[in-house]
mmCIF file of C-alpha atoms in Angstrom:
data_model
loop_
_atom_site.group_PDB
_atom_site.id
_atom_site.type_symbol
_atom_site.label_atom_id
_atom_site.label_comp_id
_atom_site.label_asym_id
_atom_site.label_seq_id
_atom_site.Cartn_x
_atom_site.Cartn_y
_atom_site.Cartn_z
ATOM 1 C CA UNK A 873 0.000 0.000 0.000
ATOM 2 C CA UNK A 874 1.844 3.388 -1.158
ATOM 3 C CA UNK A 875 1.455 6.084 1.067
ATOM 4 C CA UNK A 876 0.258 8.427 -1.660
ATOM 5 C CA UNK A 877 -2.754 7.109 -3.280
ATOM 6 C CA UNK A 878 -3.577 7.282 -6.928
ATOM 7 C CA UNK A 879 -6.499 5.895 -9.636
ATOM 8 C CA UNK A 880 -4.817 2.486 -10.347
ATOM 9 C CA UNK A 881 -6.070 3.443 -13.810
ATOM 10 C CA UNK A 882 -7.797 6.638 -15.967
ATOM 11 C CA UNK A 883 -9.027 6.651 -19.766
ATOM 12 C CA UNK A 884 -10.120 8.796 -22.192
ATOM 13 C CA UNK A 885 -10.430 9.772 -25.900
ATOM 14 C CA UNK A 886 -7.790 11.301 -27.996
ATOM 15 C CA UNK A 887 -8.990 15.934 -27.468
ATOM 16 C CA UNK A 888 -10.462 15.059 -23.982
ATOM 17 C CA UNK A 889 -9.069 16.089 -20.927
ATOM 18 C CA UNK A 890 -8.173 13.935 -17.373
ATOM 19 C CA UNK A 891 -7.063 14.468 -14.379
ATOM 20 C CA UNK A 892 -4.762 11.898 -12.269
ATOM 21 C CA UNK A 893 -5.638 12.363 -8.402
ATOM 22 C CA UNK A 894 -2.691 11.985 -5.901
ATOM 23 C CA UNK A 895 -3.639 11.875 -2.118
ATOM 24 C CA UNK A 896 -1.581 12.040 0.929
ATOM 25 C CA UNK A 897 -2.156 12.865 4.819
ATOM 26 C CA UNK A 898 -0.798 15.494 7.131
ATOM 27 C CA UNK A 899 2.869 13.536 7.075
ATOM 28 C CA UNK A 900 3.414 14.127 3.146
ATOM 29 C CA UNK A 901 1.891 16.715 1.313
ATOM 30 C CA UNK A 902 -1.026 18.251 3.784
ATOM 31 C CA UNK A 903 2.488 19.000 5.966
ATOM 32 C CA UNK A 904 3.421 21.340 3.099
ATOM 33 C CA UNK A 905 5.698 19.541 0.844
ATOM 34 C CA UNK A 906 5.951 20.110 -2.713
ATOM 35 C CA UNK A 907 4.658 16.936 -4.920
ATOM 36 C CA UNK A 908 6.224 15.894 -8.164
ATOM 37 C CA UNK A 909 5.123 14.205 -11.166
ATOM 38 C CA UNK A 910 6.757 11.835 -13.886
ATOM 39 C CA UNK A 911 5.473 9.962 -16.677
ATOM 40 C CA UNK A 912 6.639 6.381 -17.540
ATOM 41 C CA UNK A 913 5.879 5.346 -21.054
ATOM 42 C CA UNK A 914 5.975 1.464 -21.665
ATOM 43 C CA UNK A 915 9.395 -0.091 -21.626
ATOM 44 C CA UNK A 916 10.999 3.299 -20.870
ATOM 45 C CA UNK A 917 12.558 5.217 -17.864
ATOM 46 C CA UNK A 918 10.642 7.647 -15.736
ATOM 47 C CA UNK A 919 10.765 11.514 -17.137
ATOM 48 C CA UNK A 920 9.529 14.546 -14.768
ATOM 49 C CA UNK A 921 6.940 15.773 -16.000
ATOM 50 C CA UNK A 922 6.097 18.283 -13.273
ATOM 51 C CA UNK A 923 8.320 19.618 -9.835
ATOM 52 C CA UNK A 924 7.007 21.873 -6.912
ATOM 53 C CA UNK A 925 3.317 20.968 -7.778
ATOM 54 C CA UNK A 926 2.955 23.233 -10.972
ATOM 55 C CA UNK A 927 6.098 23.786 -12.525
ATOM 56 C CA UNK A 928 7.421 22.083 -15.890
ATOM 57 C CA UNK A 929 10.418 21.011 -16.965
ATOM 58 C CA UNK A 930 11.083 22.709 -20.570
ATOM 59 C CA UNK A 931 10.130 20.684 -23.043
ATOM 60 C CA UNK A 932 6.915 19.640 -21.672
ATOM 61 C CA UNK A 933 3.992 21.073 -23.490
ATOM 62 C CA UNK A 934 1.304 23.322 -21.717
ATOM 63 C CA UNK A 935 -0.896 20.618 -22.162
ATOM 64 C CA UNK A 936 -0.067 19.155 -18.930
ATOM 65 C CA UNK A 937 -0.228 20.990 -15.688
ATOM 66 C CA UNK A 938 -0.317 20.200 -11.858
ATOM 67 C CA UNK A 939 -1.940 21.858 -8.309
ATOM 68 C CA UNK A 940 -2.098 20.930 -4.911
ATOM 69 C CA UNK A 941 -4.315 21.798 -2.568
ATOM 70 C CA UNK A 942 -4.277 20.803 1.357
ATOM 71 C CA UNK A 943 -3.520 16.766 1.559
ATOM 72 C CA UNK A 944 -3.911 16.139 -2.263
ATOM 73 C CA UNK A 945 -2.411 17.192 -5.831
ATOM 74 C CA UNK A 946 -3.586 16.600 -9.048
ATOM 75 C CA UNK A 947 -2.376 15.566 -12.787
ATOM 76 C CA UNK A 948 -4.251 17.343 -15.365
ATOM 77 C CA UNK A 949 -4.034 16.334 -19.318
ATOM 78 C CA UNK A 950 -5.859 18.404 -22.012
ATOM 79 C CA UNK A 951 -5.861 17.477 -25.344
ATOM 80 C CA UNK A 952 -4.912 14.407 -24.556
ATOM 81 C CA UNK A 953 -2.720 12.459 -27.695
ATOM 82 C CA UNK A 954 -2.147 8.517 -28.331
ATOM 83 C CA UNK A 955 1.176 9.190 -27.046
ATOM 84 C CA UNK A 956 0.290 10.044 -24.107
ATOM 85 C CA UNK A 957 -0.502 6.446 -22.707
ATOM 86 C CA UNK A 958 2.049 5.938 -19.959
ATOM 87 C CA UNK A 959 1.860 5.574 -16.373
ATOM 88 C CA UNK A 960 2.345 8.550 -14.106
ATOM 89 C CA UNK A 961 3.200 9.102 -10.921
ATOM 90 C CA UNK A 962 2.595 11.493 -8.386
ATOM 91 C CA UNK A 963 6.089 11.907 -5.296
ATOM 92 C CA UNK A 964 6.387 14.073 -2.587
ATOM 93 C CA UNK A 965 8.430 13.785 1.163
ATOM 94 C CA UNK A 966 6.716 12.348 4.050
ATOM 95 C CA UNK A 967 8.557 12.827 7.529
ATOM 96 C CA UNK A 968 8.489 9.093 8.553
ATOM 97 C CA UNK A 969 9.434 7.459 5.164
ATOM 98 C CA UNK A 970 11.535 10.299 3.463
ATOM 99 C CA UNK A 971 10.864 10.467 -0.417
ATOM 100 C CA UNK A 972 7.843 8.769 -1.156
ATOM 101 C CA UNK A 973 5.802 7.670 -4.452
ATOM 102 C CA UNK A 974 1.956 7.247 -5.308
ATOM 103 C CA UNK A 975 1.240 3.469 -6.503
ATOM 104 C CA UNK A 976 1.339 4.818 -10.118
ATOM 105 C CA UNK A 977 -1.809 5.371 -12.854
ATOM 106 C CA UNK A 978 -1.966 3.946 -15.972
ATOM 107 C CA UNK A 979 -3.334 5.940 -18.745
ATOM 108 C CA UNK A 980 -5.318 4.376 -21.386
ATOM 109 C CA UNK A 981 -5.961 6.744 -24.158
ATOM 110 C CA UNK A 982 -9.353 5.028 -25.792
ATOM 111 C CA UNK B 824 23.491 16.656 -22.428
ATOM 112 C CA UNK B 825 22.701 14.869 -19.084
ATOM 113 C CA UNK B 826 23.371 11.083 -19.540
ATOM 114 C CA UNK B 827 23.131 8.652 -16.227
ATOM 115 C CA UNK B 828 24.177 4.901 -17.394
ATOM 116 C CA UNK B 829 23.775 2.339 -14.638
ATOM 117 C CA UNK B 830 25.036 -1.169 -14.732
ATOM 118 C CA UNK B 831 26.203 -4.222 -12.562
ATOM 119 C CA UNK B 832 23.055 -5.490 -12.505
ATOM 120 C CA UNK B 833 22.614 -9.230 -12.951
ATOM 121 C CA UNK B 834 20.967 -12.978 -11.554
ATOM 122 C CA UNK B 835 22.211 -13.099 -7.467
ATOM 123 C CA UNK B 836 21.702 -15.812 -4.924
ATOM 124 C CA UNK B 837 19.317 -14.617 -1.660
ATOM 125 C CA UNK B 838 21.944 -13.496 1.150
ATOM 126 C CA UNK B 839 24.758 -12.230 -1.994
ATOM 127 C CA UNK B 840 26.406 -9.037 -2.841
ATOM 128 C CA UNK B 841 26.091 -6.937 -5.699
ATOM 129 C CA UNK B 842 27.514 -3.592 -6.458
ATOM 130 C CA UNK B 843 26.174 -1.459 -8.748
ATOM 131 C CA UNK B 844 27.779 1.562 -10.414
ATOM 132 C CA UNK B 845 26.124 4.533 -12.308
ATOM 133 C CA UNK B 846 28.238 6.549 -14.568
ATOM 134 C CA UNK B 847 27.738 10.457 -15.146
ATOM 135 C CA UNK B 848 28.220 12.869 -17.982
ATOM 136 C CA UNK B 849 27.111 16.078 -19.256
ATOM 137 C CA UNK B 850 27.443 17.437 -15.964
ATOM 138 C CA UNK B 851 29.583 17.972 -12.811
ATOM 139 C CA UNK B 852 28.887 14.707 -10.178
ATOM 140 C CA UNK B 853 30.213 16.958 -7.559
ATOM 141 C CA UNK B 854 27.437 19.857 -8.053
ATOM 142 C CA UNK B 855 24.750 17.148 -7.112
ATOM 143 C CA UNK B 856 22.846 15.351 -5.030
ATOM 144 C CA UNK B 857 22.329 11.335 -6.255
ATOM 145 C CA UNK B 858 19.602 9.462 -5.856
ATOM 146 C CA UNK B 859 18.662 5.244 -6.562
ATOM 147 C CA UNK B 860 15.327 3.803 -7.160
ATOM 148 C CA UNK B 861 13.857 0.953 -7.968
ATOM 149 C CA UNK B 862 10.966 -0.889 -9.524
ATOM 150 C CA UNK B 863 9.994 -4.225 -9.170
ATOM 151 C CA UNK B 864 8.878 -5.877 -12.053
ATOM 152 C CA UNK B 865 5.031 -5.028 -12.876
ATOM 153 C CA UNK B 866 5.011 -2.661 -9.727
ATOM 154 C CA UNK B 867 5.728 0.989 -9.190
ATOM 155 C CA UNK B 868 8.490 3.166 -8.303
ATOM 156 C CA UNK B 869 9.968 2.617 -4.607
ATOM 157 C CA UNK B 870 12.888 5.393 -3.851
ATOM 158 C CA UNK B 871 15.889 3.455 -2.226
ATOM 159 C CA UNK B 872 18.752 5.971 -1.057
ATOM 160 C CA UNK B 873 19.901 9.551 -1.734
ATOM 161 C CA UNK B 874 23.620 10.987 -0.801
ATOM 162 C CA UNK B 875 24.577 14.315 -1.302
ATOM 163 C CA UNK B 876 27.395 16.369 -3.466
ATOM 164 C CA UNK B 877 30.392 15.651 -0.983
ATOM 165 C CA UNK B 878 28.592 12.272 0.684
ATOM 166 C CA UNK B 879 28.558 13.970 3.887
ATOM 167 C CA UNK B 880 24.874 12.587 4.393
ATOM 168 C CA UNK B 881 23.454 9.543 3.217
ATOM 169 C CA UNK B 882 19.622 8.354 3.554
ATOM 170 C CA UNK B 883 18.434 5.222 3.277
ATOM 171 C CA UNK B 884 14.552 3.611 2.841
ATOM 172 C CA UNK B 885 13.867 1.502 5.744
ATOM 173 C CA UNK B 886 13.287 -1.813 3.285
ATOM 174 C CA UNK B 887 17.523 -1.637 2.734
ATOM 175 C CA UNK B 888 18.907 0.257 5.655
ATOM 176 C CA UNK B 889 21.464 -1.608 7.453
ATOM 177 C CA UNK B 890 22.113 -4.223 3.909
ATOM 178 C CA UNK B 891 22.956 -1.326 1.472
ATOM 179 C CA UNK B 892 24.734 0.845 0.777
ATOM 180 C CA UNK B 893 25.373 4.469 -1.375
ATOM 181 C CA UNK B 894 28.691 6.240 -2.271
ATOM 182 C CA UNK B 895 30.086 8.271 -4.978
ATOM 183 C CA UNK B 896 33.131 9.009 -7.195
ATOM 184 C CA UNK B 897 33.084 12.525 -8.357
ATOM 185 C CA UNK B 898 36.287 12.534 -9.280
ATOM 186 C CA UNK B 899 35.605 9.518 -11.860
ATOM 187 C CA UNK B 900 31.405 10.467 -12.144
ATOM 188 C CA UNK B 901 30.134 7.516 -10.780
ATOM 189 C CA UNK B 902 27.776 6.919 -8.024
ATOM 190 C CA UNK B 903 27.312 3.204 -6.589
ATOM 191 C CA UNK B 904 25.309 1.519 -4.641
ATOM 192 C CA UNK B 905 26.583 -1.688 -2.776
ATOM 193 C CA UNK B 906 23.665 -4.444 -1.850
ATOM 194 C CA UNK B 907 24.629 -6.776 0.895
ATOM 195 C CA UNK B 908 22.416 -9.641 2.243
ATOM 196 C CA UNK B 909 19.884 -9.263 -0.556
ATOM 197 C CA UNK B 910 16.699 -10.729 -0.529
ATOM 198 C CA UNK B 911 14.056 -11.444 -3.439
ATOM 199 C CA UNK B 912 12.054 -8.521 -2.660
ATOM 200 C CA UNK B 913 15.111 -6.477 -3.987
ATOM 201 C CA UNK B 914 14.409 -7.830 -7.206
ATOM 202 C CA UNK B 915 14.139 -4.890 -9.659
ATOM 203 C CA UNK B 916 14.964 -2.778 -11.964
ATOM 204 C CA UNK B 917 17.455 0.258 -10.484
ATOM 205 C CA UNK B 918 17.464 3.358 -11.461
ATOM 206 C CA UNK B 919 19.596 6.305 -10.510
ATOM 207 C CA UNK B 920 18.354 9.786 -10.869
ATOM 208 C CA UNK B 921 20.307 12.941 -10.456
ATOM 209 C CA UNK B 922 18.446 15.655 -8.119
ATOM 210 C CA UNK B 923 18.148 19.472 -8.730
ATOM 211 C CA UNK B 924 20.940 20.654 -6.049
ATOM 212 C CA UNK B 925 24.051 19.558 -3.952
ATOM 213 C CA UNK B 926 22.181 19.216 -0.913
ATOM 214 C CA UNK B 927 19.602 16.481 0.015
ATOM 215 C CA UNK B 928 16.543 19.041 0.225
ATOM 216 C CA UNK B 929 13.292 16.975 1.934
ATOM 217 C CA UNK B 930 10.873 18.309 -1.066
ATOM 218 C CA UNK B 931 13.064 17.499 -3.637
ATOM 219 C CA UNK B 932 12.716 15.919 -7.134
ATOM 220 C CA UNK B 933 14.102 13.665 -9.253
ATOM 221 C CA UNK B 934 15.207 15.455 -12.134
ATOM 222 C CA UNK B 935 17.069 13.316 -14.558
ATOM 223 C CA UNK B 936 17.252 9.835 -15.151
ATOM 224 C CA UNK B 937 19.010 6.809 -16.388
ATOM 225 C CA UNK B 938 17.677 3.405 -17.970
ATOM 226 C CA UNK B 939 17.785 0.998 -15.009
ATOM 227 C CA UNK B 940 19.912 -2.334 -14.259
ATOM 228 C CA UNK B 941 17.683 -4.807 -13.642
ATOM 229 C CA UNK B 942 18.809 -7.052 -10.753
ATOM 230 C CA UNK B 943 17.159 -10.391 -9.577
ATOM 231 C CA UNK B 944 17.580 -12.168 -6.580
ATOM 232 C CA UNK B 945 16.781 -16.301 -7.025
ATOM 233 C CA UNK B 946 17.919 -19.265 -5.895
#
């Protein structure tokens, strides 16, 4: 059981837009730290796609974007493209276990 | 360019040792902090150990603390990570990732990287 918790899976049509849910608890992200997201496409490493909730890396289109808000953050993905089926996941720092990861979502793009 | 290339990975008996190395280039090691995670097979990503720029602190996950592990090179760019008494839960592939700063900051990221070494621990 991961301590952040994710959707073990999301879908949607290529133009559509979803949103990847990441929640945590008073320890991890509701104590203020920043939470991170990366984006594993089949076979391949992990990439960052976003750091310190909202920020991305360059070369990562507008299309994606990232918040938090109290004990949760979220993955948002408009316009969503074939290429975007991956699995993401949400990190962040929780005082007991250090750097810690959600289970991971896997993206289906229908 | 920022290229992290692990390797050393390989088929290891329960209770074995195994040292795994991950090389650097396209930047200064020293300027960093160094991180190693992991991934079992099928599963998700599990963070393992972190050392900063001069390895004046080193941080462990509580699943390996005590049986591995982290030190670097900067003088040769490479970063290792030594696995003593492994079990088959370490099975995985192991990644090492190179953070944003020298220090090991708590809200950190992993910002770059590399392709894994897959090690497996069987009988």
């Amino acid at each position: 059981q991961s301590v952040l918790t994710q959707p073990p899976s999301v879908s949607g049509a290529p133009g559509q837009r979803v949103t990847i849910s990441c929640t945590g608890s008073s320890s991890n992200i509701g104590a203020g730290y920043d939470v991170h997201w990366y984006q594993q496409l089949p076979g391949a490493a992990p990439k960052t796609l976003i750091f310190r909730n909202g920020n991305r890396p360059s070369g990562v289109p507008d299309r994606f974007s990232g918040s938090k808000s109290g004990t949760s953050a979220s993955l948002v993905i408009t316009g969503l493209q074939v290429e975007d089926e991956a699995d993401y996941y949400c990190q962040s720092y929780d005082t007991s276990l250090r750097r810690v990861f959600g289970g991971g979502t896997k993206l289906t793009v229908l | 360019e920022v290229q992290l290339v692990e390797s050393g990975g390989g088929l290891v008996q329960p209770g074995r040792s195994l040292r795994l190395s991950c090389a650097a280039s396209g930047f200064n090691l020293e300027d960093y902090a160094m991180q190693w995670v992991r991934q079992a097979p099928g599963k998700g990503l599990e963070w393992v150990s972190g050392i900063a720029w001069n390895s004046g602190v080193k941080v462990y996950a509580d699943s390996v603390k005590g049986r591995f592990t982290i030190s670097r090179d900067n003088a040769k760019s490479f970063l290792y990570l030594d696995m003593t008494n492994v079990k088959v839960e370490d099975t995985g592939l192991y990644f090492c990732a190179k953070d944003p700063e020298f220090q090991l900051r708590e809200g950190s990221w992993f910002v770059s990287w590399g392709q894994g070494t897959l090690v497996i621990v069987s009988s």
